[in-house]
Short mmCIF file of C-alpha atoms in Angstrom, two decimals:
data_model
loop_
_atom_site.label_atom_id
_atom_site.label_comp_id
_atom_site.label_asym_id
_atom_site.label_seq_id
_atom_site.Cartn_x
_atom_site.Cartn_y
_atom_site.Cartn_z
CA MET I 24 63.65 254.72 341.49
CA PRO I 25 64.25 251.22 340.32
CA ALA I 26 65.77 251.18 336.82
CA GLN I 27 63.60 249.63 333.73
CA ILE I 28 66.57 247.86 332.34
CA GLY I 29 69.91 246.67 333.11
CA VAL I 30 72.92 246.67 330.48
CA THR I 31 75.94 244.59 331.20
CA GLY I 32 78.87 245.31 328.86
CA LEU I 33 79.50 248.67 328.27
CA ALA I 34 81.99 248.59 325.43
CA VAL I 35 81.03 250.98 322.47
CA MET I 36 77.65 249.26 321.50
CA GLY I 37 76.27 248.32 324.74
CA ALA I 38 77.61 251.93 326.23
CA ASN I 39 75.71 253.52 323.21
CA LEU I 40 72.40 251.42 323.67
CA ALA I 41 72.25 252.18 327.22
CA ARG I 42 72.74 255.97 326.28
CA ASN I 43 69.75 255.49 323.68
CA PHE I 44 67.68 254.27 326.47
CA ALA I 45 68.60 256.98 328.72
CA ARG I 46 67.98 259.48 326.26
CA ASN I 47 64.30 257.98 325.88
CA GLY I 48 63.45 258.22 329.43
CA TYR I 49 64.16 255.10 330.70
CA THR I 50 66.13 254.58 334.08
CA VAL I 51 69.19 252.20 333.19
CA ALA I 52 71.36 250.43 335.36
CA LEU I 53 75.08 250.30 334.34
CA HIS I 54 77.17 247.24 335.08
CA ASN I 55 80.70 246.13 333.28
CA ARG I 56 83.11 243.48 334.45
CA SER I 57 85.71 246.34 334.55
CA VAL I 58 84.09 248.95 336.51
CA GLY I 59 86.38 251.80 335.16
CA LYS I 60 84.13 251.68 331.85
CA THR I 61 81.02 252.39 333.73
CA ASP I 62 82.58 255.15 335.29
CA ALA I 63 83.75 256.34 331.79
CA LEU I 64 80.42 256.17 330.48
CA LEU I 65 78.92 258.07 333.42
CA GLU I 66 81.62 260.74 333.31
CA ALA I 67 81.26 261.46 329.53
CA HIS I 68 77.73 261.08 329.26
CA GLY I 69 75.86 260.74 332.85
CA ASP I 70 73.93 264.07 332.10
CA GLU I 71 71.71 262.65 329.11
CA GLY I 72 69.68 260.52 331.41
CA ASP I 73 68.95 258.67 334.66
CA PHE I 74 71.84 255.93 335.05
CA ILE I 75 72.40 253.60 338.40
CA ARG I 76 75.86 252.96 338.79
CA THR I 77 76.62 249.12 339.87
CA GLU I 78 79.73 247.16 340.52
CA SER I 79 78.45 243.67 340.76
CA LEU I 80 75.51 241.50 338.50
CA GLU I 81 73.86 241.14 342.15
CA GLU I 82 73.84 244.95 342.44
CA LEU I 83 72.57 245.42 338.85
CA VAL I 84 69.66 243.03 339.48
CA ALA I 85 69.09 244.10 342.90
CA ASN I 86 68.47 247.82 341.07
CA LEU I 87 65.85 246.52 338.65
CA GLU I 88 61.99 246.74 338.45
CA THR I 89 60.18 243.43 337.94
CA PRO I 90 60.03 241.80 335.66
CA ARG I 91 63.75 242.20 335.25
CA ARG I 92 65.01 243.26 331.77
CA VAL I 93 68.94 242.47 331.52
CA LEU I 94 70.59 243.22 328.15
CA ILE I 95 73.87 241.63 327.79
CA MET I 96 76.13 243.19 325.08
CA VAL I 97 79.35 240.95 325.19
CA LYS I 98 81.28 239.13 322.68
CA ALA I 99 79.14 236.18 321.20
CA GLY I 100 79.98 232.78 322.21
CA GLY I 101 81.47 231.71 325.39
CA PRO I 102 81.35 235.33 327.33
CA VAL I 103 77.64 235.26 326.51
CA ASP I 104 77.16 231.71 328.29
CA SER I 105 79.24 232.97 331.12
CA VAL I 106 77.47 236.14 332.08
CA ILE I 107 74.21 233.95 331.75
CA ASP I 108 75.53 231.44 334.08
CA GLN I 109 75.99 234.10 336.88
CA LEU I 110 72.71 235.79 335.96
CA VAL I 111 70.56 232.89 336.36
CA PRO I 112 70.79 232.22 339.99
CA LEU I 113 69.99 235.93 340.58
CA LEU I 114 66.74 236.18 338.69
CA ASP I 115 63.14 235.24 339.57
CA GLU I 116 60.46 233.57 337.28
CA GLY I 117 59.35 236.00 334.50
CA ASP I 118 62.49 237.91 334.13
CA ILE I 119 64.05 238.63 330.89
CA VAL I 120 67.66 238.23 329.83
CA ILE I 121 68.29 239.75 326.64
CA ASP I 122 71.48 238.98 324.24
CA ALA I 123 71.79 241.97 321.88
CA GLY I 124 75.19 240.73 320.22
CA ASN I 125 75.78 239.01 317.25
CA SER I 126 75.28 235.50 318.34
CA HIS I 127 74.63 232.57 316.26
CA TYR I 128 70.86 231.74 316.16
CA THR I 129 71.80 228.06 316.84
CA ASP I 130 72.90 229.13 320.43
CA THR I 131 70.07 231.42 320.83
CA ARG I 132 67.75 228.32 320.54
CA ARG I 133 69.85 226.58 323.05
CA ARG I 134 69.97 229.40 325.52
CA GLU I 135 66.24 229.88 325.29
CA ALA I 136 65.04 226.29 325.66
CA ALA I 137 67.48 226.17 328.61
CA LEU I 138 66.24 229.45 330.24
CA ASN I 139 62.57 228.54 329.65
CA GLU I 140 62.69 225.53 331.89
CA LYS I 141 63.82 227.68 334.97
CA GLY I 142 60.75 230.10 334.06
CA LEU I 143 62.85 232.71 332.52
CA HIS I 144 62.57 234.87 329.22
CA PHE I 145 65.52 234.33 326.82
CA VAL I 146 65.39 237.22 324.10
CA GLY I 147 68.06 236.92 321.05
CA VAL I 148 67.85 240.63 319.50
CA GLY I 149 69.57 241.64 316.11
CA VAL I 150 70.61 244.98 316.20
CA SER I 151 71.97 246.51 313.39
CA GLY I 152 73.13 249.96 312.57
CA GLY I 153 76.72 250.05 313.94
CA GLU I 154 77.69 252.22 316.83
CA GLU I 155 75.78 255.18 315.46
CA GLY I 156 72.54 253.31 315.17
CA ALA I 157 72.86 251.92 318.69
CA LEU I 158 73.20 255.44 319.85
CA LEU I 159 70.36 257.34 317.35
CA GLY I 160 68.13 254.52 316.55
CA PRO I 161 69.04 251.22 315.18
CA SER I 162 66.83 248.27 313.44
CA ILE I 163 66.15 245.77 315.79
CA MET I 164 64.93 242.44 315.38
CA PRO I 165 64.14 240.81 318.66
CA GLY I 166 63.08 236.95 318.80
CA GLY I 167 61.99 234.92 322.22
CA SER I 168 58.39 234.59 323.48
CA ALA I 169 55.35 236.85 322.49
CA GLU I 170 55.01 237.21 326.14
CA SER I 171 58.51 238.75 326.90
CA TYR I 172 57.93 241.20 323.82
CA LYS I 173 54.87 242.36 325.90
CA ALA I 174 57.24 243.96 328.77
CA LEU I 175 60.32 244.55 326.46
CA GLY I 176 58.90 245.46 323.03
CA PRO I 177 57.92 248.85 323.77
CA MET I 178 60.98 249.94 325.12
CA LEU I 179 62.71 248.63 322.05
CA GLU I 180 60.59 250.22 319.79
CA LYS I 181 60.81 253.64 321.37
CA ILE I 182 64.86 253.47 321.02
CA SER I 183 64.32 251.98 317.34
CA ALA I 184 64.92 253.97 314.25
CA LYS I 185 61.67 255.45 312.37
CA ALA I 186 60.96 254.91 308.89
CA ASP I 187 59.50 257.78 306.69
CA ASP I 188 55.95 256.92 307.61
CA GLY I 189 56.81 256.83 311.71
CA ALA I 190 56.55 253.05 312.30
CA PRO I 191 59.46 251.60 314.42
CA CYS I 192 62.44 249.62 312.53
CA CYS I 193 61.30 247.00 315.64
CA ALA I 194 58.82 244.39 315.46
CA TRP I 195 58.64 240.73 317.24
CA ILE I 196 60.06 238.59 314.68
CA SER I 197 59.17 235.25 315.90
CA THR I 198 60.10 232.34 318.76
CA ASP I 199 63.48 231.41 320.08
CA GLY I 200 66.16 232.22 317.56
CA ALA I 201 64.42 233.84 315.04
CA GLY I 202 65.41 237.38 315.84
CA HIS I 203 69.08 236.37 315.53
CA PHE I 204 68.31 234.56 311.94
CA VAL I 205 66.93 237.19 310.69
CA LYS I 206 69.79 239.64 311.83
CA MET I 207 72.42 236.90 310.41
CA VAL I 208 70.48 236.96 306.80
CA HIS I 209 70.59 241.03 307.04
CA ASN I 210 74.43 240.61 307.35
CA GLY I 211 74.93 238.25 304.53
CA ILE I 212 72.81 240.60 302.38
CA GLU I 213 75.03 243.06 303.57
CA TYR I 214 78.16 241.20 302.47
CA ALA I 215 76.69 240.62 298.91
CA ASP I 216 75.83 244.50 298.70
CA MET I 217 79.27 245.70 299.37
CA GLN I 218 80.96 243.11 297.12
CA VAL I 219 78.76 244.17 294.26
CA ILE I 220 79.63 247.64 295.04
CA GLY I 221 83.01 246.99 294.95
CA GLU I 222 82.85 245.15 291.80
CA ALA I 223 81.29 247.85 290.15
CA TYR I 224 84.11 250.37 291.19
CA ASP I 225 86.67 247.81 290.11
CA LEU I 226 85.09 247.70 286.69
CA LEU I 227 84.66 251.38 286.49
CA ARG I 228 88.12 252.10 287.17
CA SER I 229 90.05 249.12 285.76
CA ALA I 230 87.67 248.73 282.52
CA ALA I 231 86.88 252.52 281.69
CA GLY I 232 89.50 254.38 283.62
CA ILE I 233 87.32 256.30 285.95
CA GLU I 234 89.53 257.30 289.11
CA PRO I 235 88.13 257.57 292.61
CA ALA I 236 87.13 261.18 292.73
CA GLN I 237 85.11 260.90 289.55
CA GLN I 238 83.57 258.16 290.93
CA ALA I 239 82.67 259.57 293.81
CA GLU I 240 80.38 261.94 291.89
CA ILE I 241 79.01 258.92 289.78
CA PHE I 242 77.98 257.03 293.07
CA ASN I 243 76.45 260.41 294.23
CA GLU I 244 74.20 260.70 291.22
CA TRP I 245 73.43 256.91 291.53
CA ASN I 246 72.20 257.81 295.19
CA GLN I 247 69.54 259.99 293.76
CA GLY I 248 67.85 257.05 292.12
CA GLU I 249 66.70 253.56 292.52
CA LEU I 250 70.18 252.84 293.94
CA SER I 251 69.75 255.11 296.63
CA SER I 252 70.88 253.32 299.78
CA PHE I 253 73.45 254.01 302.96
CA LEU I 254 75.91 251.85 301.47
CA ILE I 255 75.73 253.87 298.09
CA GLU I 256 75.68 256.87 299.75
CA ILE I 257 79.21 256.20 301.81
CA THR I 258 80.96 254.56 298.77
CA ALA I 259 80.66 258.03 297.45
CA GLU I 260 82.39 259.27 300.73
CA VAL I 261 84.68 256.70 300.77
CA LEU I 262 85.90 256.78 297.01
CA GLY I 263 85.84 261.00 297.52
CA HIS I 264 88.24 261.10 300.36
CA THR I 265 92.08 261.84 300.19
CA ASP I 266 94.51 260.73 302.21
CA ALA I 267 96.27 263.29 304.45
CA ALA I 268 99.47 261.67 304.72
CA THR I 269 100.00 260.90 300.61
CA GLY I 270 97.63 263.04 298.99
CA LYS I 271 96.73 259.95 297.52
CA PRO I 272 92.73 258.92 296.98
CA LEU I 273 92.34 257.12 300.41
CA ILE I 274 91.27 253.75 298.54
CA ASP I 275 94.75 253.57 297.02
CA VAL I 276 96.39 253.34 300.84
CA ILE I 277 93.84 250.99 302.05
CA GLN I 278 95.18 247.17 301.81
CA ASP I 279 92.98 245.09 299.51
CA SER I 280 92.16 242.34 302.20
CA ALA I 281 88.68 242.34 303.41
CA GLY I 282 88.28 241.04 307.16
CA GLN I 283 85.18 239.25 308.34
CA LYS I 284 83.54 238.72 311.76
CA GLY I 285 81.57 235.51 310.68
CA THR I 286 77.96 236.39 310.08
CA GLY I 287 78.30 236.44 306.46
CA ARG I 288 79.92 232.73 306.77
CA TRP I 289 77.24 231.72 309.10
CA THR I 290 74.61 232.43 306.64
CA VAL I 291 76.23 230.67 303.82
CA GLN I 292 76.46 227.59 305.91
CA SER I 293 72.83 227.93 307.10
CA GLY I 294 71.84 228.28 303.44
CA LEU I 295 73.66 225.07 302.65
CA ASP I 296 72.24 223.37 305.40
CA MET I 297 68.62 224.11 304.57
CA GLY I 298 69.37 223.63 300.42
CA SER I 299 68.65 227.41 299.87
CA PRO I 300 70.56 228.65 296.95
CA VAL I 301 72.38 231.97 298.35
CA SER I 302 75.18 231.89 295.83
CA ALA I 303 75.72 235.88 295.46
CA ILE I 304 76.20 235.76 299.28
CA ALA I 305 78.61 232.81 299.54
CA GLU I 306 80.49 234.54 296.74
CA SER I 307 80.88 237.56 298.41
CA VAL I 308 81.98 235.46 301.59
CA PHE I 309 84.69 233.69 299.18
CA ALA I 310 85.94 237.07 297.75
CA ARG I 311 86.62 238.23 301.22
CA SER I 312 88.62 234.95 301.82
CA LEU I 313 90.83 235.26 298.53
CA SER I 314 91.60 238.85 299.51
CA SER I 315 92.80 237.88 302.48
CA GLN I 316 95.15 235.10 300.98
CA ARG I 317 97.87 237.83 300.04
CA ASP I 318 100.68 235.73 300.16
CA ILE I 319 99.32 233.26 297.81
CA ARG I 320 98.26 235.88 295.67
CA ALA I 321 101.55 237.59 295.32
CA VAL I 322 102.31 234.37 293.67
CA GLY I 323 99.64 234.22 291.50
CA GLN I 324 100.48 237.73 290.08
CA LYS I 325 103.95 236.13 288.66
CA VAL I 326 102.85 232.63 287.56
CA LEU I 327 99.39 233.24 286.26
CA THR I 328 99.00 234.98 282.76
CA ALA I 329 95.75 237.15 281.93
CA ASP I 330 95.38 236.21 278.43
CA THR I 331 92.84 238.90 278.19
CA THR I 332 91.01 239.86 274.97
CA GLU I 333 90.85 243.54 273.37
CA VAL I 334 87.51 244.91 274.20
CA THR I 335 85.59 248.27 272.79
CA LEU I 336 83.41 249.40 276.07
CA PRO I 337 79.76 249.79 275.40
CA GLU I 338 79.15 253.75 274.80
CA ASN I 339 77.20 253.72 277.89
CA PHE I 340 79.30 251.65 280.05
CA VAL I 341 78.80 253.48 283.25
CA GLU I 342 74.81 253.00 283.04
CA ASP I 343 75.49 249.71 282.03
CA VAL I 344 77.68 249.15 285.38
CA ARG I 345 74.62 250.78 287.25
CA GLN I 346 72.03 248.32 285.88
CA ALA I 347 74.10 245.48 286.52
CA LEU I 348 74.78 246.90 289.88
CA PHE I 349 71.01 247.02 290.82
CA ALA I 350 70.28 243.98 289.25
CA SER I 351 72.86 241.76 291.34
CA LYS I 352 71.57 244.09 294.48
CA LEU I 353 68.00 242.55 293.92
CA VAL I 354 69.09 238.85 293.60
CA SER I 355 70.99 239.28 296.94
CA TYR I 356 67.75 240.34 298.31
CA ALA I 357 65.60 237.67 296.78
CA GLN I 358 68.16 235.18 297.95
CA GLY I 359 68.12 236.43 301.63
CA ILE I 360 64.24 236.21 301.77
CA ASP I 361 64.19 233.01 300.10
CA MET I 362 66.37 231.63 302.98
CA LEU I 363 64.16 233.41 305.32
CA THR I 364 61.03 231.52 303.85
CA SER I 365 63.33 228.21 304.01
CA ALA I 366 63.85 228.82 307.79
CA ALA I 367 60.13 229.51 308.57
CA GLY I 368 59.49 226.11 307.33
CA GLU I 369 62.36 224.19 309.22
CA TYR I 370 61.88 226.04 312.67
CA ASN I 371 58.11 226.63 312.42
CA TRP I 372 58.64 230.39 312.66
CA GLN I 373 55.82 232.54 311.71
CA LEU I 374 58.27 235.22 309.91
CA LYS I 375 56.07 238.21 308.18
CA LEU I 376 58.39 238.82 305.27
CA ASP I 377 56.77 242.52 304.58
CA GLU I 378 57.22 243.16 308.27
CA ILE I 379 61.03 242.12 308.29
CA ALA I 380 61.62 244.39 304.82
CA GLY I 381 60.09 247.07 306.62
CA LEU I 382 62.51 246.81 309.86
CA TRP I 383 65.47 247.50 307.39
CA ARG I 384 63.97 250.59 305.60
CA GLU I 385 65.98 252.80 308.16
CA GLY I 386 68.54 252.77 310.77
CA CYS I 387 70.40 249.39 309.60
CA ILE I 388 73.36 248.77 307.01
CA ILE I 389 71.22 247.31 304.24
CA ARG I 390 69.02 250.22 304.29
CA ALA I 391 67.86 251.10 300.87
CA ALA I 392 65.11 252.97 298.86
CA LEU I 393 63.94 249.66 297.07
CA LEU I 394 63.26 247.92 300.56
CA LYS I 395 59.70 249.81 300.49
CA ASP I 396 58.63 248.26 297.20
CA ILE I 397 60.14 244.84 298.79
CA THR I 398 57.72 245.68 301.56
CA ALA I 399 54.67 246.26 299.47
CA ALA I 400 55.59 243.29 297.26
CA TYR I 401 54.99 240.96 300.49
CA SER I 402 52.08 243.05 301.77
CA ALA I 403 50.05 241.94 298.87
CA ASP I 404 47.51 239.33 298.88
CA GLU I 405 49.21 237.42 296.48
CA LYS I 406 53.00 237.06 297.44
CA PRO I 407 55.65 236.30 295.18
CA ALA I 408 57.34 232.67 295.54
CA ASN I 409 60.30 234.50 294.88
CA LEU I 410 61.32 238.40 295.28
CA LEU I 411 62.14 238.50 291.43
CA PHE I 412 58.76 237.22 290.58
CA ALA I 413 57.01 240.25 291.97
CA PRO I 414 55.80 242.34 288.88
CA ALA I 415 57.61 245.30 289.58
CA PHE I 416 60.73 243.60 290.28
CA ALA I 417 60.35 241.41 287.38
CA GLU I 418 59.98 244.33 285.11
CA ALA I 419 62.93 246.20 286.14
CA ILE I 420 65.31 243.12 286.14
CA ALA I 421 64.34 242.75 282.65
CA LYS I 422 65.09 245.89 281.58
CA ALA I 423 68.84 245.36 283.06
CA VAL I 424 69.34 241.99 281.72
CA PRO I 425 70.85 243.03 278.54
CA ALA I 426 73.47 245.90 280.41
CA TRP I 427 74.05 243.10 282.72
CA ARG I 428 75.32 240.61 280.35
CA ARG I 429 77.08 243.28 278.68
CA VAL I 430 79.23 243.84 281.87
CA VAL I 431 79.71 240.48 282.81
CA ALA I 432 81.09 239.70 279.33
CA VAL I 433 83.52 242.71 279.46
CA ALA I 434 84.75 241.65 282.70
CA VAL I 435 85.63 237.98 281.68
CA GLN I 436 87.21 239.33 278.39
CA LEU I 437 89.39 241.89 280.81
CA GLY I 438 90.29 239.29 283.39
CA ILE I 439 88.50 241.43 286.21
CA PRO I 440 87.03 239.33 288.68
CA ALA I 441 83.29 239.98 289.30
CA PRO I 442 82.16 236.84 291.13
CA VAL I 443 78.95 238.40 292.25
CA PHE I 444 77.79 239.91 289.19
CA SER I 445 78.44 236.67 287.36
CA SER I 446 76.83 234.40 289.87
CA SER I 447 73.74 236.65 290.24
CA LEU I 448 73.10 236.33 286.63
CA ALA I 449 73.80 232.66 286.78
CA TYR I 450 71.11 232.52 289.56
CA TYR I 451 68.37 234.69 287.35
CA ASP I 452 69.21 232.66 284.42
CA GLY I 453 68.89 229.27 286.41
CA LEU I 454 65.44 230.50 287.58
CA ARG I 455 64.21 231.21 283.97
CA ARG I 456 65.63 228.13 282.11
CA ASP I 457 63.02 225.51 281.16
CA ARG I 458 65.46 222.84 281.55
CA LEU I 459 68.90 222.53 283.67
CA PRO I 460 71.82 220.17 283.52
CA ALA I 461 70.68 218.58 286.67
CA ALA I 462 69.09 216.03 284.48
CA LEU I 463 72.80 214.82 283.78
CA THR I 464 73.84 215.21 287.08
CA GLN I 465 71.17 213.04 288.40
CA GLY I 466 71.72 210.43 285.47
CA LEU I 467 75.42 210.13 286.74
CA ARG I 468 74.35 210.07 290.30
CA ASP I 469 72.04 206.89 289.47
CA PHE I 470 75.18 205.36 287.29
CA PHE I 471 77.78 205.36 290.20
CA GLY I 472 75.48 205.38 293.32
CA ALA I 473 71.75 203.90 292.18
CA HIS I 474 70.48 207.11 293.63
CA THR I 475 67.41 206.98 291.14
CA TYR I 476 65.77 209.49 289.22
CA ARG I 477 62.41 210.80 288.26
CA ARG I 478 61.25 211.02 284.66
CA THR I 479 59.45 213.67 282.87
CA ASP I 480 56.86 211.60 281.07
CA LYS I 481 55.34 209.70 284.33
CA GLU I 482 55.15 209.56 288.11
CA GLY I 483 57.62 207.49 289.99
CA THR I 484 61.50 207.15 290.61
CA PHE I 485 63.51 204.92 288.45
CA HIS I 486 66.95 203.27 288.24
CA THR I 487 68.92 201.96 285.16
CA LEU I 488 70.75 198.61 285.67
CA TRP I 489 74.03 200.64 284.49
CA SER I 490 76.22 197.43 285.24
CA GLY I 491 73.96 194.77 283.72
CA ASP I 492 71.67 194.99 280.69
CA ARG I 493 70.64 198.81 281.21
CA SER I 494 66.74 198.27 281.43
CA GLU I 495 65.02 200.74 283.50
CA ILE I 496 63.20 199.24 286.67
CA ALA I 497 60.73 201.09 289.59
CA ALA I 498 63.00 202.36 292.10
CA GLU I 499 61.22 200.26 294.80
CA ASP I 500 62.48 197.13 292.69
CA THR I 501 66.42 198.44 293.60
CA HIS I 502 66.15 197.06 297.36
#
């Protein structure tokens, strides 16, 4: 019996996806460049379903039903192109090549266009949930042609996580690189989410003196309310864990240098390209970069003074931090969704924001209770131009603003860096202000570069003759 899908690349994520397919009743053809990994998977988990062992891509393709579905799970970049180059000559018109790794969406767009010319479907699939999600049910974000989804979609939906209402956390996103773009934005939100949690932890400990074990109880309590989410849940787990070797809280023996694999940085770069203000996500990426500059930070600790102010903490400081955390978390989602809106216009993608938010309700790293309300906000007939404008969220964030301001003020006075708390509040204030200092920026640009400006009292663009008599002329007269 031929396999319904083939998987090449059997490191942990690829192996777990293959097992997930098999557990859900599909026959899976297995391939890895090193046959040893194929054999190890079969030896450990071969009883979980129907697998076909293959030793070459030719053998893998030969064991697939048509249209052939080949899922690639190798390192992003050159390795993906290498596997595609080997696969394409073996495939027939209508076959489907699936990249389920963390590829950059621009690479996916390029590959989709190239394979389309050969009559093949290329599907870039965002997969979130880590190793456990890949095995038990991830959030899946597939792009590519609508036609390819007819043959592939039912399989992906079956292995995906399921929301509380039973809906699969998988749906066709849009054409070419849309799936990988949405996954990239998901990861950008994830960066910001983790950073604001870290800032909350730091403030509770450095300002209020609350030790990790007690914070674990606080985060557990927070996880019962509007902050309920996977990341809050596991924060409590990490903070409550004691290091076996030293007896200290594990958090105290983990080096304070955060790594990154690039998706957060890609989100920021893409946001800059599109003019989408993802400041919270950007600050979270920069915070990781700063944390990694340990040698420079060691010098800074010696030569830079804190010059902090004496602060009397608000009586309900823990509650203030919770509200600031919730508000900042909302901003990170708002900025990510704003970026999706920008991309839809840029690439002519028909992105359904309610559906995308629904995909993140289970299975993925940023799954959270508030995603139900986000889904509802974008399911409404009148969709908000920004998530923070939706009535439920506008009301919630308004209640949090006083606490948010107090927390940022405490952080500044005590010299505790809170870049995402601060930048998120600045974003909120930037949205609500009736007048921004950009007027001066534009005036300066016109002075040194004749970049022109618009007026508030009449239509058109204008330039002041700064080096002349400083009279104003219509912009078309400057050329």
